CSV table of C-alpha atoms in Angstrom, one decimal:
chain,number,residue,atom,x,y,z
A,1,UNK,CA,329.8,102.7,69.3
A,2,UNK,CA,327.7,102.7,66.0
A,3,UNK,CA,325.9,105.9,67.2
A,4,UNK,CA,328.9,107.9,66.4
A,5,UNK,CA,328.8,109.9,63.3
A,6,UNK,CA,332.3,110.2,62.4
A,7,UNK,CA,333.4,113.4,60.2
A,8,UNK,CA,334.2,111.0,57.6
A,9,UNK,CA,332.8,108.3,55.5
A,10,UNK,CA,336.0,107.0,55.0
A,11,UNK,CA,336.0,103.4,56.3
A,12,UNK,CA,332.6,102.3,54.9
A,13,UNK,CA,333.9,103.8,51.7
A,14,UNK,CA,337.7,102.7,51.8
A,15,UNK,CA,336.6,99.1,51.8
A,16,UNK,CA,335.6,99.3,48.3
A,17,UNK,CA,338.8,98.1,46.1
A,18,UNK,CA,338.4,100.0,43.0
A,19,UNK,CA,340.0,98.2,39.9
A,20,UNK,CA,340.8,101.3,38.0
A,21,UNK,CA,342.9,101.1,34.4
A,22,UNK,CA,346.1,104.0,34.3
A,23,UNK,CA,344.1,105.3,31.5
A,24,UNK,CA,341.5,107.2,33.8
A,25,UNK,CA,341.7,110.2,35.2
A,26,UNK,CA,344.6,111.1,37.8
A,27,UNK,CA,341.7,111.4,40.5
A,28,UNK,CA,338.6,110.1,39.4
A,29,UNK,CA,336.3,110.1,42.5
A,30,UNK,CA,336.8,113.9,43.9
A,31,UNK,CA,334.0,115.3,42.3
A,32,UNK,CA,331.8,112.3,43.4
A,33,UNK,CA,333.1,112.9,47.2
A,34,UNK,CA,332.6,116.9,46.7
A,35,UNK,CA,329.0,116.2,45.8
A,36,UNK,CA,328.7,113.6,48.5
A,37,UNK,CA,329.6,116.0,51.1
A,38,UNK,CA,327.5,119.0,49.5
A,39,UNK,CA,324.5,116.8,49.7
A,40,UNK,CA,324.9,114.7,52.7
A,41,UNK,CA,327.0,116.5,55.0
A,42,UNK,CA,325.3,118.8,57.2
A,43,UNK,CA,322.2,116.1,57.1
A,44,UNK,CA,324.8,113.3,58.4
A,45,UNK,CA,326.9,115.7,60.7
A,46,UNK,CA,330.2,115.0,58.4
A,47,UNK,CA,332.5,117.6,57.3
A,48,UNK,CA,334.7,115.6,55.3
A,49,UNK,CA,335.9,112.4,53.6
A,50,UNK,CA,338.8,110.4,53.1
A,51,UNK,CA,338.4,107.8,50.2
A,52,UNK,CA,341.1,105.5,49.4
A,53,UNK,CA,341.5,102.7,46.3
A,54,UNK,CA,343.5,100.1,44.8
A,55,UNK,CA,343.9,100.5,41.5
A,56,UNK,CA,344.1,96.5,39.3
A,57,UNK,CA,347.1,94.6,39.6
A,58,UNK,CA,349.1,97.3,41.8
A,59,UNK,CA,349.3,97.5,46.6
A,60,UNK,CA,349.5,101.1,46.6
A,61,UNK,CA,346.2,103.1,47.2
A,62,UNK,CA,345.5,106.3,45.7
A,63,UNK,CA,343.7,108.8,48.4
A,64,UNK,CA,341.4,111.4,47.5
A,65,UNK,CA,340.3,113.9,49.8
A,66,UNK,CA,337.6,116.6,50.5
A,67,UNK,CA,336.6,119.1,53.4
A,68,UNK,CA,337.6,119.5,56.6
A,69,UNK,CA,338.4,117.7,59.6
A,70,UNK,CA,336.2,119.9,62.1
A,71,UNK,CA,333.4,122.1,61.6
A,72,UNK,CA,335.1,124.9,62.7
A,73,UNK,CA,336.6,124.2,58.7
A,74,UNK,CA,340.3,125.1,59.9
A,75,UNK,CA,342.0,122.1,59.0
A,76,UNK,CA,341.4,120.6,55.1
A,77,UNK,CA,341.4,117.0,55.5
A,78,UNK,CA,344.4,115.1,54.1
A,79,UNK,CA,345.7,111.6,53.4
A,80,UNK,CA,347.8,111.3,56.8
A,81,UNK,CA,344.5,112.3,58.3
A,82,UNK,CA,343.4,109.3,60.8
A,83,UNK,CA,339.8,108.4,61.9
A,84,UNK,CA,338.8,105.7,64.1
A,85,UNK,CA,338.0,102.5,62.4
A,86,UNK,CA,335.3,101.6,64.5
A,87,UNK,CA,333.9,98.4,64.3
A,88,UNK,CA,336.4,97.5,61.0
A,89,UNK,CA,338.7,96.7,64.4
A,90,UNK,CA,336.6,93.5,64.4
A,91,UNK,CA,337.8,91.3,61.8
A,92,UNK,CA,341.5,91.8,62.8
A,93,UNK,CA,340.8,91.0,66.5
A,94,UNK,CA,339.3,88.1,65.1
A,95,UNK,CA,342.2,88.0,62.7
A,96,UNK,CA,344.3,87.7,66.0
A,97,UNK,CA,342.3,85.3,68.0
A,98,UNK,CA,342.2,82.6,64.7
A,99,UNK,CA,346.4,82.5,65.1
A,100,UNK,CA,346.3,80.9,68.1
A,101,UNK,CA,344.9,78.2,66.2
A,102,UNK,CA,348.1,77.8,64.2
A,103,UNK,CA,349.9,78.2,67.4
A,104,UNK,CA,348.0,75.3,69.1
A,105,UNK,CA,346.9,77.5,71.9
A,106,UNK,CA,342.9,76.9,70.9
A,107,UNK,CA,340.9,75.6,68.8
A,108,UNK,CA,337.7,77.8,67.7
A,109,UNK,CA,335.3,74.9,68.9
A,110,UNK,CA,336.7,75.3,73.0
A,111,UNK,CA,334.6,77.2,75.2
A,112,UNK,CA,334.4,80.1,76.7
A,113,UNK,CA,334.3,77.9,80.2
A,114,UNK,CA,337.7,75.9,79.2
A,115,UNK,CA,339.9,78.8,78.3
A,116,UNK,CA,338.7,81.3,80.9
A,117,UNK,CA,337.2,79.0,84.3
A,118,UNK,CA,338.8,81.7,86.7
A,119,UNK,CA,336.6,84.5,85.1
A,120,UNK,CA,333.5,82.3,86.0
A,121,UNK,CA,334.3,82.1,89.7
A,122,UNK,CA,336.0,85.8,89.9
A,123,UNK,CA,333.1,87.9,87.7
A,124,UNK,CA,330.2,85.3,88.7
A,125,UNK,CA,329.6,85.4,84.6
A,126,UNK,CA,326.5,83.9,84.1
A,127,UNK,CA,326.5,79.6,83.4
A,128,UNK,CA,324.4,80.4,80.2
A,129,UNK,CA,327.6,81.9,79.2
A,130,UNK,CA,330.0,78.5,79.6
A,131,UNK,CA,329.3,76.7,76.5
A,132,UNK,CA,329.9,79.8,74.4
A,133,UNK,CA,332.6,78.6,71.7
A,134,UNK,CA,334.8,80.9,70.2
A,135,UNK,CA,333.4,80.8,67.0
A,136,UNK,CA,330.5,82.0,68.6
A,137,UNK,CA,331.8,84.6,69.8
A,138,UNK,CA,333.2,85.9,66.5
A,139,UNK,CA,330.3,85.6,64.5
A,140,UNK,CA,328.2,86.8,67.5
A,141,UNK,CA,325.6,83.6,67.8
A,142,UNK,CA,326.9,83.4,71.6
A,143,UNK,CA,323.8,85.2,73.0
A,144,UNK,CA,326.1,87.5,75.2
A,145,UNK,CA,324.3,90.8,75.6
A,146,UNK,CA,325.8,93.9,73.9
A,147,UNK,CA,327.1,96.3,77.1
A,148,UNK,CA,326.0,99.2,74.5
A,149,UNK,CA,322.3,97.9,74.8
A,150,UNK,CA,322.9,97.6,78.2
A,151,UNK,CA,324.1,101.1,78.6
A,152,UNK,CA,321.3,102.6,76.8
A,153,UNK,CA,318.7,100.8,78.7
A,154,UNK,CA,320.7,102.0,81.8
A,155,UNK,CA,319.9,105.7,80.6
A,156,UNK,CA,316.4,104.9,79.8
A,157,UNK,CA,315.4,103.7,82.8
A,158,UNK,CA,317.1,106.2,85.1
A,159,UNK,CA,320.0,104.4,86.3
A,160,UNK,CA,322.6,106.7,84.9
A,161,UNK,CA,322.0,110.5,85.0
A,162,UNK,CA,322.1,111.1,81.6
A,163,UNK,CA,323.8,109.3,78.4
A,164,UNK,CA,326.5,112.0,78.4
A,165,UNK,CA,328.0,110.3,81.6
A,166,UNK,CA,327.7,107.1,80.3
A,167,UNK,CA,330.0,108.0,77.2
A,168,UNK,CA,332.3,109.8,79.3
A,169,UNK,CA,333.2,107.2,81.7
A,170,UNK,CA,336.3,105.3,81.4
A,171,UNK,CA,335.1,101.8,81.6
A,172,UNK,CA,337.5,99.2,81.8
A,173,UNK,CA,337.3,96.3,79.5
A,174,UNK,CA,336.7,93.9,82.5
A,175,UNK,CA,334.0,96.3,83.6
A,176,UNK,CA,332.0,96.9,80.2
A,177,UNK,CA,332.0,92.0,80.5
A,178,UNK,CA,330.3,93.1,84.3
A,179,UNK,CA,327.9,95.3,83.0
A,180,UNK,CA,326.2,93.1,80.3
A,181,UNK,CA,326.9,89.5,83.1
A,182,UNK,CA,324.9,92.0,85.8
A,183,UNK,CA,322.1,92.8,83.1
A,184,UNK,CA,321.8,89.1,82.1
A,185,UNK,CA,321.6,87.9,86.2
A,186,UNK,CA,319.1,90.5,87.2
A,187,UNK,CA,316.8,91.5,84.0
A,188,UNK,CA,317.1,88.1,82.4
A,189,UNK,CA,313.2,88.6,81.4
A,190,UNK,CA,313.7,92.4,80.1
A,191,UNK,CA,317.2,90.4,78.0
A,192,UNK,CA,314.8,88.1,76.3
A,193,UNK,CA,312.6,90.1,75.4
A,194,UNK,CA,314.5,92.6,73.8
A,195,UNK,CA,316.8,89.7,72.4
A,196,UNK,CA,319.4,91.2,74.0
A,197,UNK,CA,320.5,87.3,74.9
A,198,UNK,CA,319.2,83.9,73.9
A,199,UNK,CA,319.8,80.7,74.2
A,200,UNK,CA,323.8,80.2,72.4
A,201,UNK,CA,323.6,79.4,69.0
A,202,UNK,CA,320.1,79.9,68.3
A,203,UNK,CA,320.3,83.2,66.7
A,204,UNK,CA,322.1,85.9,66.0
A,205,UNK,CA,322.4,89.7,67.5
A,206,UNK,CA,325.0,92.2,67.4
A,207,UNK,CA,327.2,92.3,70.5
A,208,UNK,CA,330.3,94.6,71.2
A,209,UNK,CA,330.7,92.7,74.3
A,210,UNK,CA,331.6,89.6,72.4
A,211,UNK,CA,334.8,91.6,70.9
A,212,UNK,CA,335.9,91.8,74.6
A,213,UNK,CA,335.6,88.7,75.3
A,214,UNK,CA,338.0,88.0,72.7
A,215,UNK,CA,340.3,90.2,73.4
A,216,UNK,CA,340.9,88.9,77.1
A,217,UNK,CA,341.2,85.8,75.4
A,218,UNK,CA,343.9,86.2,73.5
A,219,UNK,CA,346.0,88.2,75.9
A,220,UNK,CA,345.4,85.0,78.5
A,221,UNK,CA,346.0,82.6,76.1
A,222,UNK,CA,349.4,83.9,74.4
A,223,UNK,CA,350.5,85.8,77.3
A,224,UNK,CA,350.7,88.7,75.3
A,225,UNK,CA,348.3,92.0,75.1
A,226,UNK,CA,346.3,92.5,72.3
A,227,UNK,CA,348.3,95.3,71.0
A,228,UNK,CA,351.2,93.6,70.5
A,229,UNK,CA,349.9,90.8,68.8
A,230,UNK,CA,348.1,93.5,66.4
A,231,UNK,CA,351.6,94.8,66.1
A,232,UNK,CA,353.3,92.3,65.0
A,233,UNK,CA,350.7,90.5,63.1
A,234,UNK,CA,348.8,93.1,61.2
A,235,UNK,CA,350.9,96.5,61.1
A,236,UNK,CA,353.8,94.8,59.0
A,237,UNK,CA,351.3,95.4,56.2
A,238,UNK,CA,350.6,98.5,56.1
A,239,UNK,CA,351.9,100.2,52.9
A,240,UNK,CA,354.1,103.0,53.4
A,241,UNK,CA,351.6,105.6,52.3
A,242,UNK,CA,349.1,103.8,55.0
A,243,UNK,CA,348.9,104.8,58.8
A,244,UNK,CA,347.6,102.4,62.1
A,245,UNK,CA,347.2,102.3,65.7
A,246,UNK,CA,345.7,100.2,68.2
A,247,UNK,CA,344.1,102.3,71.1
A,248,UNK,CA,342.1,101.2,73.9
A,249,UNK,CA,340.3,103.7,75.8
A,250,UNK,CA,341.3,107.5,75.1
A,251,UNK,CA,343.6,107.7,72.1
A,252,UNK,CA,346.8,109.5,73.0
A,253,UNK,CA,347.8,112.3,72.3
A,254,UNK,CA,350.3,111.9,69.4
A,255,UNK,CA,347.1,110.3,67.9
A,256,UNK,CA,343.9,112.6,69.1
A,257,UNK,CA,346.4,115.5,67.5
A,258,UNK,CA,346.2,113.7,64.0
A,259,UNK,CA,342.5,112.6,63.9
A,260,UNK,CA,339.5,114.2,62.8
A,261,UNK,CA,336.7,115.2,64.9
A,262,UNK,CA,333.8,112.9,65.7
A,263,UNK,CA,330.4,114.1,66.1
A,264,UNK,CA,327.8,111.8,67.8
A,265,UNK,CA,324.6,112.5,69.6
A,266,UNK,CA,324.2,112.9,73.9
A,267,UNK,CA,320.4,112.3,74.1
A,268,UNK,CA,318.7,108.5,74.2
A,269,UNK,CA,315.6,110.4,72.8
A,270,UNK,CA,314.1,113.3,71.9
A,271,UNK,CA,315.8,116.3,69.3
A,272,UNK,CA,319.2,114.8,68.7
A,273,UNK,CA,322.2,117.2,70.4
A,274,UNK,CA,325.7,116.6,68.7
A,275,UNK,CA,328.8,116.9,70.2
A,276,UNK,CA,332.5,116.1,69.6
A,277,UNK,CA,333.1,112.7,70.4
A,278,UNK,CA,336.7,111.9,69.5
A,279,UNK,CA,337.6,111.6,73.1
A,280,UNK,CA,335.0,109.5,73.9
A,281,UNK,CA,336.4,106.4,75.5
A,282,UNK,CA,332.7,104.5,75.1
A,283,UNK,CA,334.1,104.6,71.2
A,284,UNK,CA,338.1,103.1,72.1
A,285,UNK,CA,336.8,99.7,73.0
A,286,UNK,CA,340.0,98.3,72.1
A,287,UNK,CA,339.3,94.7,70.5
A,288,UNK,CA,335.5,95.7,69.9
A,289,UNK,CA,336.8,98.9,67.9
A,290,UNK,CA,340.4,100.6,68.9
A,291,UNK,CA,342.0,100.9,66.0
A,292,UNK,CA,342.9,103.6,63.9
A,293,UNK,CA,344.4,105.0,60.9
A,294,UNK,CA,344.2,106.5,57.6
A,295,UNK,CA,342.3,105.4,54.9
A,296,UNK,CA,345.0,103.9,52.6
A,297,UNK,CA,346.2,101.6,55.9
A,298,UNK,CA,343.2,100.3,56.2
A,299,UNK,CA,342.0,99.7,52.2
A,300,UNK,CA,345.5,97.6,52.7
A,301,UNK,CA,344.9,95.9,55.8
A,302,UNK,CA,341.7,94.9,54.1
A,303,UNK,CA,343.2,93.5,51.1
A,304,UNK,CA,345.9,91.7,53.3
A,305,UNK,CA,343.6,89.9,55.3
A,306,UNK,CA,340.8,88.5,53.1
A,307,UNK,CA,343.9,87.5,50.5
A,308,UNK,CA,345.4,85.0,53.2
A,309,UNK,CA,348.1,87.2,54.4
A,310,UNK,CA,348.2,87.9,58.2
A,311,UNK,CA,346.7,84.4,59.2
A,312,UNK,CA,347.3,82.0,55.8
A,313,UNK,CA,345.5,81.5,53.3
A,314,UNK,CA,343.7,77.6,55.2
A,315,UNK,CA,342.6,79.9,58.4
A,316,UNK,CA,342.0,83.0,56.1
A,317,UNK,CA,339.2,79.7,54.4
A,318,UNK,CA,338.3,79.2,57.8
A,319,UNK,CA,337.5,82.7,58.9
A,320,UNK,CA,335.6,83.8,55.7
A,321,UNK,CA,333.5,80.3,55.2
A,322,UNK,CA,333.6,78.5,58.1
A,323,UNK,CA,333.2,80.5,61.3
A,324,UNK,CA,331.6,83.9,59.8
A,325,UNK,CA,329.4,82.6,57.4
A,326,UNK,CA,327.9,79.6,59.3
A,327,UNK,CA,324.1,79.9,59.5
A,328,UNK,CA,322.7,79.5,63.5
């Protein structure tokens, strides 16, 4: 998912909460994005940005915006332009999965075993895999392989065709669990030793598949899907300059229609070979990284979250100090 080179360098940039006096300039950062994307964006296969800011003391961004949302250069980008938010999807899954607390449904120290024993028998998940807590899971010390990894190493080693089918297929979330459970039952030497899994809580790696794992447990455990509870729990702050969705798999169309174009590379190795990638559904893992929006949502969002509103400001304690910054 990290691979893709979105036309944007909005949400890296949008999480940066500006605390700008009314006596500045009505747009102070255009020029800065204009020479951003003269210098960097044919290098960094971007076209254009979408930068968002909160000015002191005030919940309403202020957008600014340069280029275009395709490289065909047709369509300037604006501020209702939306972008995936990637990975940024993260912290409200987790956001999501940390109310059940409040709710009594969990508490972050049950494992993955407890909550989710039918999975076990169903999928055949591996038993390294049933102490996993769920704070291990969020702050990825559960030594669950990353299905990405997996993927890649699929290509690399001739299992899939090429990487292009890879991206292109619609995995189901279930599927993209099955893929990195398979890897860890039959390559378990090839996982160490790429430290694609280790023993839980021992270190630390990157792992999309984690997100998942989340995300089927908070639809078992409140009965509810995932976008719902996003809806009701995250979307009622968005400010009314500031768009959101939550997407798994393809976007639809009402959405593809509004978003700029991703460009991300088809080739494992090699001269890299760019393509649009904004229907990707590799990219839509829902929990892992389905949301998205405009720039000015998500700044909000942001804000809203680390300042104790969606969960509280004790859990909001608990998610910043506890769970997430926890050494392994």
């Amino acid at each position: 998912m990290d691979s893709l080179y979105r036309t944007s360098l909005c949400l890296l940039l949008s999480l940066l909460i500006f605390r700008v006096g009314a006596s500045e300039t009505e747009d102070p950062i255009k020029a800065t994005l204009q020479a951003t994307l003269d210098n960097y964006g044919e290098l960094d296969h971007f076209t254009g940005l979408q930068f968002s800011y909160l000015p002191h003391g005030t919940d309403e961004s202020i957008t600014s915006t340069v280029g275009y949302t395709s490289k065909e250069k047709t369509q300037p980008v604006t501020a209702e332009t939306l972008f995936g938010w990637g990975s940024i999807t993260k912290e409200f899954t987790s956001a999501v999965l940390i109310s059940l607390e409040a709710e009594g449904k969990i508490s972050l120290t049950d494992t993955l075993f407890e909550k989710l024993p039918e999975y076990f028998a169903k999928h055949s998940w591996p038993d390294m895999w049933k102490d996993v807590t769920i704070y291990q899971l969020l702050n990825m010390s559960s030594g669950i392989p990353d299905y990405v990894g997996v993927l890649f190493y699929g290509v690399i080693e001739g299992k899939y065709p090429s990487l292009v089918d890879v991206i292109e297929t619609p995995w189901t979330l279930l599927e993209l669990v099955d893929l990195a459970s398979n890897f860890q039952h039959t390559q378990l030497s090839v996982c160490q030793e790429y430290h694609y899994c280790f023993e839980t809580g021992t270190s630390w790696r990157y792992s999309n598949t984690d997100y998942i794992l989340a995300g089927i447990l908070i639809e078992e455990l409140s009965g509810d899907s995932v976008l719902n509870r996003v809806n009701s729990l995250v979307f009622p702050h968005l400010p009314s300059n500031g768009v959101g969705y939550y997407e798994g798999g393809v976007a639809s169309k009402a959405v593809l229609d509004r978003m700029a174009q991703g460009y991300g590379t088809t080739t494992v190795s090699g001269p890299q070979v760019m393509a649009d990638g904004t229907q990707w559904p590799y990219y839509m893992e829902g929990p892992a990284g389905g949301m998205v929006g405009n720039s000015a949502g998500l700044v909000t969002l942001v804000k809203a979250l680390y300042g104790g509103k969606i969960v509280g400001e004790t859990l909001t304690k608990q998610f910043l100090y506890d769970y997430f910054a926890r050494s392994v």
